[in-house]
């Protein structure tokens, strides 16, 4: 930790110790500074938040924006802003490389605008070698913090505004969950809601448990209160977020299951749709399937990462299920909720994966017939057990299998999409179509996208739409 400096110590003497009061205190101080500086500049100070990675990061970025907004910065679309922050991801190597590449561009902006501030946060910052590299070769960065102390953003930004040296504050882990800080939502009608943080599963390829820390569930009453407030503010759809939502609540003082939480959320009046991700197959209960089948609000979509279809590889991955168990969950889901869409994540080229192992994955893909699938080439993450495995698969072999898998996944997905042609479904309108302004785009309960004639007044409404033509992965429709 490098937070201790004169400014911080002086302020801490008067700042409240309790959260979130402490952060509101720093928001006030930072706001005064922003006011002074924008008066001097003769224009408002601007900010830009760039998000990499998953929905957790997207939600965290809304928290960053909420603070920046509160202290008086105004959002802009360009990275040529007074305050730029990258919320980083490190799940695969290419996520990492993107950040270094773009930092180069930022440094040229900063040469033009020396008062510009550059901040980095998120999962990548929890890796020591990353921070070391930034400290040595990216001296123009003003502020670096990690995933565990994002609630301290107001305090850190104030510190970075009042000192010349790079501010670095990385925590190894935390048990703290700070509620009630400002959040600036991207959409007025839908919102992510964290129900838990961290992960305890340690899949052998995955860096997330190391950078997001141990699993912590939020209290149900805090989750319900947050959703009630969102609904009062116009939200009709929530996405409950966690690395493994199926183990929600196990470690609370008064344990509760994910299915029980869903039952409570279902009761919130005015809330129309409930989504969640991600479900780990090992903890998916019959109770959850039952709640989904009975629910009027839970969307007919299950994202159920497979990772591999080979029992041997699944064991090496530390996933705690085998092919048969996975397939039996899929069967149960389809029996209970016949029109449910099932999507997945698959990794190709895990160390030691043979052609036979790969064919097992392909077999599951053909049996399940996914509505869509994210396919990834295995990326070695230092610090994870799989990275030390000497049997890394040659890249040419991985690439050939990956291409074959992708083709199969896409062929099946478009066949499945075609099956719904001509049917009518409820759709939540999300935005005016980016390419054709006479159309709006919306999402069905099963997560498919449909474009149909309409205007901005429909945004946030749930309307009936007939899927007239399937275009592979989306539909063209019409209101009925
Ligand atoms: N908690 C979720 C996944 C979060 S990471 C779950 O357990 O399902 C999202 C996806 O990234 C994973 O499902 C996995 O398919 C992929 N992934 C994670 N680590 C990876 C790695 N080292 N290389 C390639 N893909 C990886
Ligand atoms: Fe990573 Fe596994 Fe945790 Fe998902 S469950 S975040 S894949 S360790
Ligand atoms: Fe990436 Fe962190 Fe999410 S590593 S996938 S942003 S939890």
Coordinates of C-alpha atoms and ligand atoms in Angstrom, one line a residue:
X1 CA 0.0 0.0 0.0
X2 CA 1.3 3.4 -0.9
X3 CA -1.6 5.6 0.3
X4 CA 0.2 7.2 3.2
X5 CA 1.3 10.7 2.3
X6 CA 0.9 14.0 4.0
X7 CA -2.3 15.1 2.3
X8 CA -4.0 11.8 3.1
X9 CA -2.9 11.8 6.7
X10 CA -4.1 15.4 7.3
X11 CA -7.5 14.7 5.9
X12 CA -7.9 11.3 7.6
X13 CA -7.6 13.2 10.9
X14 CA -11.0 14.9 10.2
X15 CA -12.7 12.4 7.8
X16 CA -15.4 10.1 9.2
X17 CA -14.1 6.6 9.8
X18 CA -17.4 4.9 8.9
X19 CA -18.4 4.0 5.3
X20 CA -20.1 5.2 3.2
X21 CA -20.1 8.5 5.2
X22 CA -16.3 8.7 4.7
X23 CA -16.7 8.6 0.9
X24 CA -19.4 11.3 0.9
X25 CA -17.0 13.5 2.8
X26 CA -14.3 13.0 0.1
X27 CA -16.9 13.6 -2.6
X28 CA -17.6 17.0 -1.1
X29 CA -13.9 17.9 -1.0
X30 CA -13.3 16.7 -4.6
X31 CA -16.4 18.5 -5.8
X32 CA -14.9 21.8 -4.5
X33 CA -11.7 21.1 -6.3
X34 CA -13.5 20.3 -9.5
X35 CA -15.5 23.5 -9.2
X36 CA -12.3 25.6 -8.7
X37 CA -10.6 23.9 -11.6
X38 CA -13.4 24.2 -14.1
X39 CA -13.8 27.9 -13.2
X40 CA -10.2 28.4 -14.0
X41 CA -10.4 26.5 -17.2
X42 CA -13.6 28.3 -18.2
X43 CA -15.4 25.0 -19.0
X44 CA -16.6 21.9 -17.2
X45 CA -14.1 19.2 -16.5
X46 CA -14.8 16.0 -18.5
X47 CA -14.4 12.3 -17.7
X48 CA -14.4 9.0 -19.7
X49 CA -14.7 5.5 -18.2
X50 CA -13.6 2.6 -20.5
X51 CA -14.8 -0.8 -19.4
X52 CA -13.1 -4.1 -20.3
X53 CA -14.4 -7.6 -19.3
X54 CA -17.6 -9.0 -17.9
X55 CA -20.9 -7.6 -16.5
X56 CA -19.4 -7.3 -13.0
X57 CA -17.0 -4.8 -14.5
X58 CA -19.7 -3.0 -16.4
X59 CA -21.6 -2.7 -13.1
X60 CA -18.5 -1.5 -11.3
X61 CA -18.1 1.2 -14.0
X62 CA -21.5 2.5 -13.3
X63 CA -20.3 3.0 -9.7
X64 CA -17.2 4.9 -11.0
X65 CA -19.5 7.1 -13.1
X66 CA -21.8 7.7 -10.2
X67 CA -18.9 9.1 -8.2
X68 CA -17.4 11.2 -11.0
X69 CA -20.9 12.6 -11.7
X70 CA -21.4 13.5 -8.1
X71 CA -18.2 15.4 -7.9
X72 CA -19.0 17.5 -10.9
X73 CA -17.2 15.9 -13.9
X74 CA -19.3 15.6 -17.1
X75 CA -19.2 12.5 -19.3
X76 CA -17.7 12.6 -22.8
X77 CA -17.4 9.9 -25.4
X78 CA -13.7 10.6 -26.3
X79 CA -10.7 9.6 -24.3
X80 CA -9.3 13.1 -24.8
X81 CA -10.9 14.0 -21.4
X82 CA -9.7 15.6 -18.2
X83 CA -10.1 12.3 -16.3
X84 CA -9.8 8.9 -18.0
X85 CA -10.2 5.6 -16.2
X86 CA -9.8 2.1 -17.6
X87 CA -11.6 -0.6 -15.7
X88 CA -9.6 -3.6 -16.7
X89 CA -10.0 -7.3 -17.2
X90 CA -7.4 -10.0 -17.0
X91 CA -9.3 -13.2 -17.7
X92 CA -7.4 -13.8 -20.9
X93 CA -4.1 -12.5 -22.2
X94 CA -5.6 -10.5 -25.0
X95 CA -7.8 -8.5 -22.5
X96 CA -4.5 -7.6 -20.8
X97 CA -2.7 -6.6 -24.0
X98 CA -5.5 -4.3 -25.1
X99 CA -4.9 -2.1 -22.0
X100 CA -1.2 -1.7 -22.6
X101 CA -1.8 -0.8 -26.3
X102 CA -4.4 1.9 -25.4
X103 CA -2.3 3.4 -22.6
X104 CA 0.2 4.3 -25.4
X105 CA -2.5 6.5 -27.1
X106 CA -3.5 8.0 -23.7
X107 CA 0.1 9.1 -23.1
X108 CA 0.1 11.1 -26.3
X109 CA -3.1 12.9 -25.2
X110 CA -1.5 13.6 -21.8
X111 CA 1.5 15.2 -23.5
X112 CA -0.9 17.6 -25.2
X113 CA -2.9 18.2 -22.0
X114 CA -0.6 17.9 -19.0
X115 CA -3.4 18.4 -16.5
X116 CA -5.1 15.3 -17.7
X117 CA -5.5 12.5 -15.1
X118 CA -5.2 8.9 -16.0
X119 CA -6.5 6.1 -13.7
X120 CA -6.5 2.3 -13.8
X121 CA -8.6 -0.1 -11.8
X122 CA -10.2 -3.5 -12.0
X123 CA -9.0 -7.1 -12.1
X124 CA -5.6 -6.5 -13.9
X125 CA -4.5 -4.2 -11.1
X126 CA -4.7 -7.1 -8.6
X127 CA -1.7 -8.8 -10.3
X128 CA 1.6 -7.7 -8.8
X129 CA 3.6 -8.0 -12.1
X130 CA 1.1 -5.6 -13.8
X131 CA 1.5 -2.9 -11.1
X132 CA 5.3 -3.4 -11.2
X133 CA 5.3 -2.8 -14.9
X134 CA 3.1 0.3 -14.7
X135 CA 5.2 1.7 -11.9
X136 CA 8.3 1.3 -14.0
X137 CA 7.3 2.0 -17.6
X138 CA 4.0 4.0 -17.4
X139 CA 4.9 6.8 -15.1
X140 CA 2.2 9.1 -16.6
X141 CA -0.5 7.1 -14.8
X142 CA -1.9 9.1 -11.8
X143 CA -4.0 6.6 -9.9
X144 CA -4.1 2.8 -9.6
X145 CA -6.4 0.8 -7.4
X146 CA -7.9 -2.7 -7.5
X147 CA -11.2 -4.5 -7.2
X148 CA -11.5 -4.7 -3.4
X149 CA -11.4 -1.0 -2.7
X150 CA -13.4 0.4 -5.5
X151 CA -15.8 1.8 -2.9
X152 CA -12.9 4.2 -1.9
X153 CA -12.8 5.8 -5.4
X154 CA -13.9 9.2 -4.1
X155 CA -11.1 9.3 -1.5
X156 CA -8.5 8.0 -4.0
X157 CA -9.5 10.5 -6.7
X158 CA -9.2 13.3 -4.2
X159 CA -5.8 12.1 -3.2
X160 CA -4.7 11.9 -6.8
X161 CA -6.0 15.4 -7.4
X162 CA -3.9 16.8 -4.6
X163 CA -0.6 15.1 -5.0
X164 CA 1.9 14.8 -7.8
X165 CA 3.1 11.2 -7.3
X166 CA 1.3 8.2 -8.6
X167 CA -1.3 7.0 -6.1
X168 CA -1.3 3.2 -5.8
X169 CA -3.7 1.4 -3.4
X170 CA -4.2 -2.3 -3.9
X171 CA -5.8 -4.5 -1.3
X172 CA -5.1 -8.3 -1.3
X173 CA -8.7 -9.2 -0.3
X174 CA -11.6 -7.8 1.7
X175 CA -14.6 -8.9 3.7
X176 CA -16.2 -5.5 3.4
X177 CA -19.3 -4.7 1.3
X178 CA -20.0 -1.0 1.2
X179 CA -23.7 -0.2 0.4
X180 CA -25.4 3.0 -0.7
X181 CA -22.8 4.8 -2.9
X182 CA -24.0 6.7 -5.9
X183 CA -24.4 4.7 -9.2
X184 CA -25.0 6.1 -12.7
X185 CA -26.9 3.5 -14.7
X186 CA -26.3 3.0 -18.4
X187 CA -29.9 2.1 -19.1
X188 CA -33.0 3.7 -17.5
X189 CA -35.1 0.6 -17.7
X190 CA -32.7 -2.3 -16.8
X191 CA -29.9 -2.7 -14.4
X192 CA -27.3 -5.2 -13.1
X193 CA -27.5 -6.0 -9.4
X194 CA -24.5 -7.6 -7.6
X195 CA -25.8 -10.3 -5.3
X196 CA -22.3 -11.6 -4.5
X197 CA -18.7 -10.8 -5.0
X198 CA -15.6 -13.0 -5.6
X199 CA -15.3 -16.7 -6.3
X200 CA -14.2 -19.7 -4.3
X201 CA -14.1 -22.3 -7.0
X202 CA -10.6 -22.1 -8.3
X203 CA -11.2 -23.7 -11.7
X204 CA -7.6 -24.5 -12.5
X205 CA -7.4 -22.2 -15.6
X206 CA -9.1 -19.2 -14.1
X207 CA -7.6 -16.0 -12.6
X208 CA -10.8 -14.6 -11.2
X209 CA -10.6 -16.0 -7.6
X210 CA -7.1 -14.4 -7.4
X211 CA -8.2 -11.0 -8.5
X212 CA -11.7 -10.8 -7.1
X213 CA -11.1 -12.5 -3.8
X214 CA -13.2 -14.9 -1.7
X215 CA -16.9 -15.3 -2.2
X216 CA -19.1 -12.8 -0.3
X217 CA -22.9 -12.7 -0.6
X218 CA -24.8 -9.5 0.0
X219 CA -27.6 -9.6 2.6
X220 CA -31.0 -10.4 0.9
X221 CA -32.5 -7.3 2.5
X222 CA -29.9 -5.0 0.9
X223 CA -30.5 -6.7 -2.5
X224 CA -34.2 -6.3 -2.2
X225 CA -34.0 -2.7 -1.1
X226 CA -31.7 -1.9 -4.1
X227 CA -34.1 -3.5 -6.5
X228 CA -37.1 -1.8 -5.0
X229 CA -35.4 1.5 -5.4
X230 CA -34.4 0.7 -9.0
X231 CA -38.0 -0.2 -9.8
X232 CA -39.2 3.1 -8.3
X233 CA -36.8 4.7 -10.6
X234 CA -38.2 3.0 -13.8
X235 CA -36.3 -0.3 -14.0
X236 CA -38.3 -3.2 -15.2
X237 CA -35.5 -5.8 -15.7
X238 CA -32.7 -6.8 -13.4
X239 CA -29.7 -9.0 -14.0
X240 CA -28.5 -10.6 -10.8
X241 CA -24.7 -10.8 -11.0
X242 CA -22.2 -13.2 -9.4
X243 CA -19.4 -15.6 -10.5
X244 CA -21.5 -18.5 -9.3
X245 CA -25.0 -17.3 -8.4
X246 CA -26.0 -20.9 -7.5
X247 CA -23.9 -20.8 -4.3
X248 CA -25.4 -17.5 -3.2
X249 CA -26.2 -17.1 0.4
X250 CA -24.3 -20.2 1.7
X251 CA -22.0 -18.1 3.9
X252 CA -24.4 -15.6 5.2
X253 CA -25.1 -15.6 9.0
X254 CA -28.6 -16.7 8.2
X255 CA -28.0 -18.9 5.1
X256 CA -30.5 -18.7 2.2
X257 CA -30.4 -20.3 -1.2
X258 CA -30.4 -18.6 -4.5
X259 CA -33.8 -20.1 -5.3
X260 CA -35.2 -18.6 -2.1
X261 CA -33.7 -15.2 -3.0
X262 CA -35.4 -15.4 -6.4
X263 CA -38.7 -16.1 -4.7
X264 CA -38.3 -12.9 -2.7
X265 CA -37.3 -10.8 -5.7
X266 CA -40.3 -12.2 -7.7
X267 CA -42.6 -10.5 -5.2
X268 CA -41.3 -7.0 -5.9
X269 CA -44.2 -5.2 -7.5
X270 CA -43.4 -3.4 -10.8
X271 CA -40.5 -5.6 -11.6
X272 CA -41.2 -7.4 -14.8
X273 CA -38.1 -9.5 -15.6
X274 CA -35.4 -11.2 -13.7
X275 CA -32.1 -12.5 -15.3
X276 CA -29.0 -13.9 -13.6
X277 CA -25.5 -14.9 -14.4
X278 CA -23.4 -17.0 -14.0
X279 CA -24.7 -20.4 -13.0
X280 CA -22.1 -23.0 -12.2
X281 CA -23.5 -26.5 -13.1
X282 CA -22.0 -28.1 -9.9
X283 CA -24.4 -26.0 -7.7
X284 CA -27.5 -25.9 -9.8
X285 CA -30.3 -27.2 -7.6
X286 CA -33.6 -28.8 -8.4
X287 CA -35.1 -26.1 -6.3
X288 CA -33.8 -23.5 -8.7
X289 CA -35.4 -25.3 -11.7
X290 CA -38.7 -25.5 -9.8
X291 CA -38.6 -21.8 -9.0
X292 CA -37.8 -20.9 -12.6
X293 CA -40.6 -23.1 -13.9
X294 CA -43.2 -21.5 -11.6
X295 CA -42.0 -17.9 -12.0
X296 CA -43.7 -15.3 -14.2
X297 CA -40.7 -13.0 -14.1
X298 CA -37.6 -15.1 -14.4
X299 CA -36.5 -15.0 -18.1
X300 CA -36.4 -18.2 -20.0
X301 CA -32.7 -18.3 -20.4
X302 CA -30.0 -20.2 -18.7
X303 CA -26.3 -19.5 -19.2
X304 CA -24.6 -22.7 -18.2
X305 CA -20.9 -22.7 -18.9
X306 CA -19.7 -26.2 -20.0
X307 CA -16.0 -25.4 -20.5
X308 CA -15.3 -29.0 -21.7
X309 CA -17.3 -32.1 -22.5
X310 CA -14.5 -34.5 -21.5
X311 CA -14.7 -36.0 -18.0
X312 CA -10.9 -36.1 -17.8
X313 CA -10.5 -32.5 -18.7
X314 CA -13.4 -31.4 -16.5
X315 CA -11.6 -33.1 -13.6
X316 CA -8.3 -31.3 -14.4
X317 CA -10.2 -28.1 -14.7
X318 CA -11.6 -28.7 -11.1
X319 CA -15.1 -28.1 -12.3
X320 CA -16.8 -30.8 -10.0
X321 CA -19.2 -32.2 -12.6
X322 CA -18.9 -34.6 -15.4
X323 CA -20.5 -34.8 -18.9
X324 CA -23.4 -36.9 -17.7
X325 CA -24.3 -34.7 -14.8
X326 CA -24.2 -31.7 -17.1
X327 CA -26.5 -33.3 -19.7
X328 CA -28.9 -34.4 -17.0
X329 CA -29.2 -30.8 -15.8
X330 CA -30.0 -29.7 -19.3
X331 CA -32.6 -32.5 -19.6
X332 CA -34.3 -31.4 -16.4
X333 CA -34.3 -27.7 -17.4
X334 CA -35.9 -28.5 -20.7
X335 CA -38.5 -30.8 -19.1
X336 CA -39.5 -28.1 -16.6
X337 CA -39.2 -25.1 -18.9
X338 CA -39.7 -26.4 -22.5
X339 CA -38.9 -23.2 -24.4
X340 CA -35.8 -22.2 -22.3
X341 CA -32.8 -21.0 -24.2
X342 CA -29.5 -22.5 -23.1
X343 CA -26.2 -20.8 -23.7
X344 CA -22.7 -21.6 -22.6
X345 CA -18.9 -20.9 -22.4
X346 CA -16.4 -23.4 -23.8
X347 CA -12.6 -23.4 -23.6
X348 CA -10.6 -25.1 -26.4
X349 CA -7.0 -26.1 -25.8
X350 CA -6.8 -26.6 -22.1
X351 CA -3.4 -28.2 -21.3
X352 CA -3.4 -31.9 -22.2
X353 CA -6.6 -31.7 -24.3
X354 CA -6.5 -34.4 -26.9
X355 CA -8.5 -34.8 -30.1
X356 CA -10.7 -37.3 -28.2
X357 CA -11.3 -34.8 -25.4
X358 CA -12.3 -32.2 -27.9
X359 CA -14.7 -34.6 -29.7
X360 CA -16.4 -35.1 -26.3
X361 CA -17.0 -31.3 -26.2
X362 CA -18.3 -31.4 -29.7
X363 CA -20.6 -34.3 -28.7
X364 CA -22.1 -32.2 -25.9
X365 CA -22.6 -29.3 -28.2
X366 CA -24.5 -31.5 -30.6
X367 CA -26.6 -33.1 -27.9
X368 CA -27.5 -29.9 -26.1
X369 CA -27.9 -27.7 -29.2
X370 CA -27.1 -24.4 -27.6
X371 CA -28.9 -21.2 -28.6
X372 CA -25.5 -19.6 -28.5
X373 CA -22.1 -20.2 -27.1
X374 CA -19.0 -18.1 -26.3
X375 CA -16.0 -20.1 -27.4
X376 CA -12.5 -19.3 -26.1
X377 CA -9.0 -20.4 -26.8
X378 CA -7.3 -21.4 -23.6
X379 CA -5.2 -18.5 -22.3
X380 CA -2.4 -19.3 -19.9
X381 CA -2.8 -17.1 -16.7
X382 CA 0.3 -17.1 -14.6
X383 CA -0.4 -18.0 -11.0
X384 CA -3.2 -20.5 -11.9
X385 CA -2.4 -24.3 -11.5
X386 CA -3.0 -25.0 -15.3
X387 CA -0.3 -22.5 -16.3
X388 CA 2.3 -24.8 -14.8
X389 CA 1.0 -27.8 -16.6
X390 CA 3.8 -29.0 -19.0
X391 CA 1.3 -30.4 -21.6
X392 CA 0.3 -27.1 -23.3
X393 CA -1.4 -27.9 -26.6
X394 CA 0.3 -26.8 -29.9
X395 CA -1.4 -23.6 -31.2
X396 CA -2.1 -25.1 -34.7
X397 CA -4.0 -28.0 -33.1
X398 CA -6.0 -25.6 -30.9
X399 CA -6.8 -23.3 -33.8
X400 CA -8.1 -26.2 -35.9
X401 CA -10.3 -27.5 -33.2
X402 CA -11.5 -24.0 -32.3
X403 CA -12.6 -23.3 -35.9
X404 CA -14.4 -26.6 -36.1
X405 CA -16.2 -25.9 -32.8
X406 CA -17.2 -22.4 -33.8
X407 CA -18.6 -23.6 -37.1
X408 CA -20.7 -26.2 -35.4
X409 CA -21.9 -23.8 -32.7
X410 CA -23.0 -21.3 -35.3
X411 CA -24.7 -23.8 -37.5
X412 CA -26.8 -25.1 -34.6
X413 CA -27.5 -21.7 -33.2
X414 CA -28.9 -20.5 -36.5
X415 CA -31.0 -23.6 -36.9
X416 CA -32.4 -23.1 -33.4
X417 CA -33.2 -19.4 -34.1
X418 CA -35.0 -20.4 -37.3
X419 CA -37.4 -22.6 -35.2
X420 CA -39.0 -19.5 -33.6
X421 CA -39.8 -17.8 -36.9
X422 CA -43.4 -16.7 -37.2
X423 CA -44.0 -16.9 -33.5
X424 CA -45.0 -13.9 -31.3
X425 CA -43.2 -13.0 -28.1
X426 CA -43.0 -10.3 -25.5
X427 CA -40.0 -8.1 -26.1
X428 CA -38.4 -5.4 -23.9
X429 CA -37.4 -2.5 -26.2
X430 CA -33.9 -1.4 -25.5
X431 CA -32.8 1.2 -28.1
X432 CA -33.3 2.8 -31.5
X433 CA -31.5 0.6 -34.0
X434 CA -28.0 1.9 -34.6
X435 CA -28.0 1.3 -38.4
X436 CA -31.6 2.0 -39.3
X437 CA -33.3 4.7 -37.3
X438 CA -36.8 3.6 -38.4
X439 CA -36.3 0.4 -36.3
X440 CA -36.0 -0.3 -32.6
X441 CA -34.1 -3.2 -31.0
X442 CA -35.4 -5.3 -28.2
X443 CA -34.7 -8.5 -26.3
X444 CA -37.0 -11.5 -25.8
X445 CA -37.2 -13.4 -22.6
X446 CA -34.8 -16.0 -24.1
X447 CA -32.3 -13.2 -24.7
X448 CA -32.6 -13.1 -28.5
X449 CA -32.6 -9.8 -30.2
X450 CA -35.4 -8.5 -32.5
X451 CA -35.4 -5.4 -34.7
X452 CA -38.8 -3.9 -35.7
X453 CA -40.4 -0.6 -36.8
X454 CA -40.8 1.8 -33.9
X455 CA -39.4 4.9 -32.3
X456 CA -37.7 6.1 -29.2
X457 CA -41.0 6.4 -27.2
X458 CA -41.1 2.6 -27.0
X459 CA -37.7 2.3 -25.1
X460 CA -38.2 0.6 -21.8
X461 CA -41.6 -0.9 -22.7
X462 CA -42.5 -4.5 -23.1
X463 CA -44.5 -5.1 -26.3
X464 CA -45.6 -8.1 -28.3
X465 CA -43.6 -8.7 -31.4
X466 CA -44.0 -11.3 -34.2
X467 CA -40.7 -12.7 -35.4
X468 CA -41.1 -12.4 -39.1
X469 CA -37.7 -13.3 -40.4
X470 CA -34.7 -15.0 -38.8
X471 CA -31.4 -13.5 -39.9
X472 CA -29.1 -16.0 -38.4
X473 CA -28.6 -14.7 -34.9
X474 CA -31.3 -12.0 -34.7
X475 CA -34.8 -11.4 -36.1
X476 CA -36.7 -8.8 -38.0
X477 CA -40.2 -8.5 -36.6
X478 CA -43.3 -6.4 -36.3
X479 CA -45.5 -5.3 -33.4
X480 CA -48.8 -7.2 -33.1
Ligands
LIG1 N1 -17.8 -17.6 -13.2 C1 -18.1 -18.0 -14.6 C2 -17.1 -17.6 -15.6 C3 -16.4 -16.3 -15.5 S1 -15.1 -16.1 -16.7 C4 -18.3 -19.5 -14.6 O1 -17.7 -20.2 -13.8 O2 -18.9 -20.0 -15.5 C5 -16.0 -16.2 -18.2 C6 -15.5 -17.3 -19.1 O3 -14.2 -17.0 -19.5 C7 -15.4 -18.7 -18.5 O4 -16.6 -19.3 -18.5 C8 -14.4 -19.4 -19.3 O5 -15.0 -20.0 -20.4 C9 -13.5 -18.2 -19.9 N2 -12.2 -18.3 -19.3 C10 -11.8 -18.2 -18.0 N3 -10.5 -18.3 -17.9 C11 -10.0 -18.6 -19.1 C12 -8.7 -18.8 -19.6 N4 -7.7 -18.9 -18.8 N5 -8.6 -19.1 -20.9 C13 -9.7 -19.0 -21.8 N6 -10.9 -18.8 -21.3 C14 -11.1 -18.6 -20.0
LIG2 FE1 -13.4 -18.7 -12.7 FE2 -14.4 -21.0 -12.1 FE3 -14.8 -18.9 -10.5 FE4 -16.0 -19.1 -12.8 S1 -16.4 -20.5 -11.1 S2 -15.0 -17.3 -12.0 S3 -14.5 -20.0 -14.2 S4 -12.9 -19.9 -10.9
LIG3 FE1 -12.5 -10.0 -16.4 FE2 -12.5 -9.6 -13.9 FE3 -14.7 -10.1 -15.1 S1 -11.0 -10.7 -14.9 S2 -14.1 -11.4 -16.8 S3 -13.5 -8.3 -15.5 S4 -14.2 -10.6 -13.1

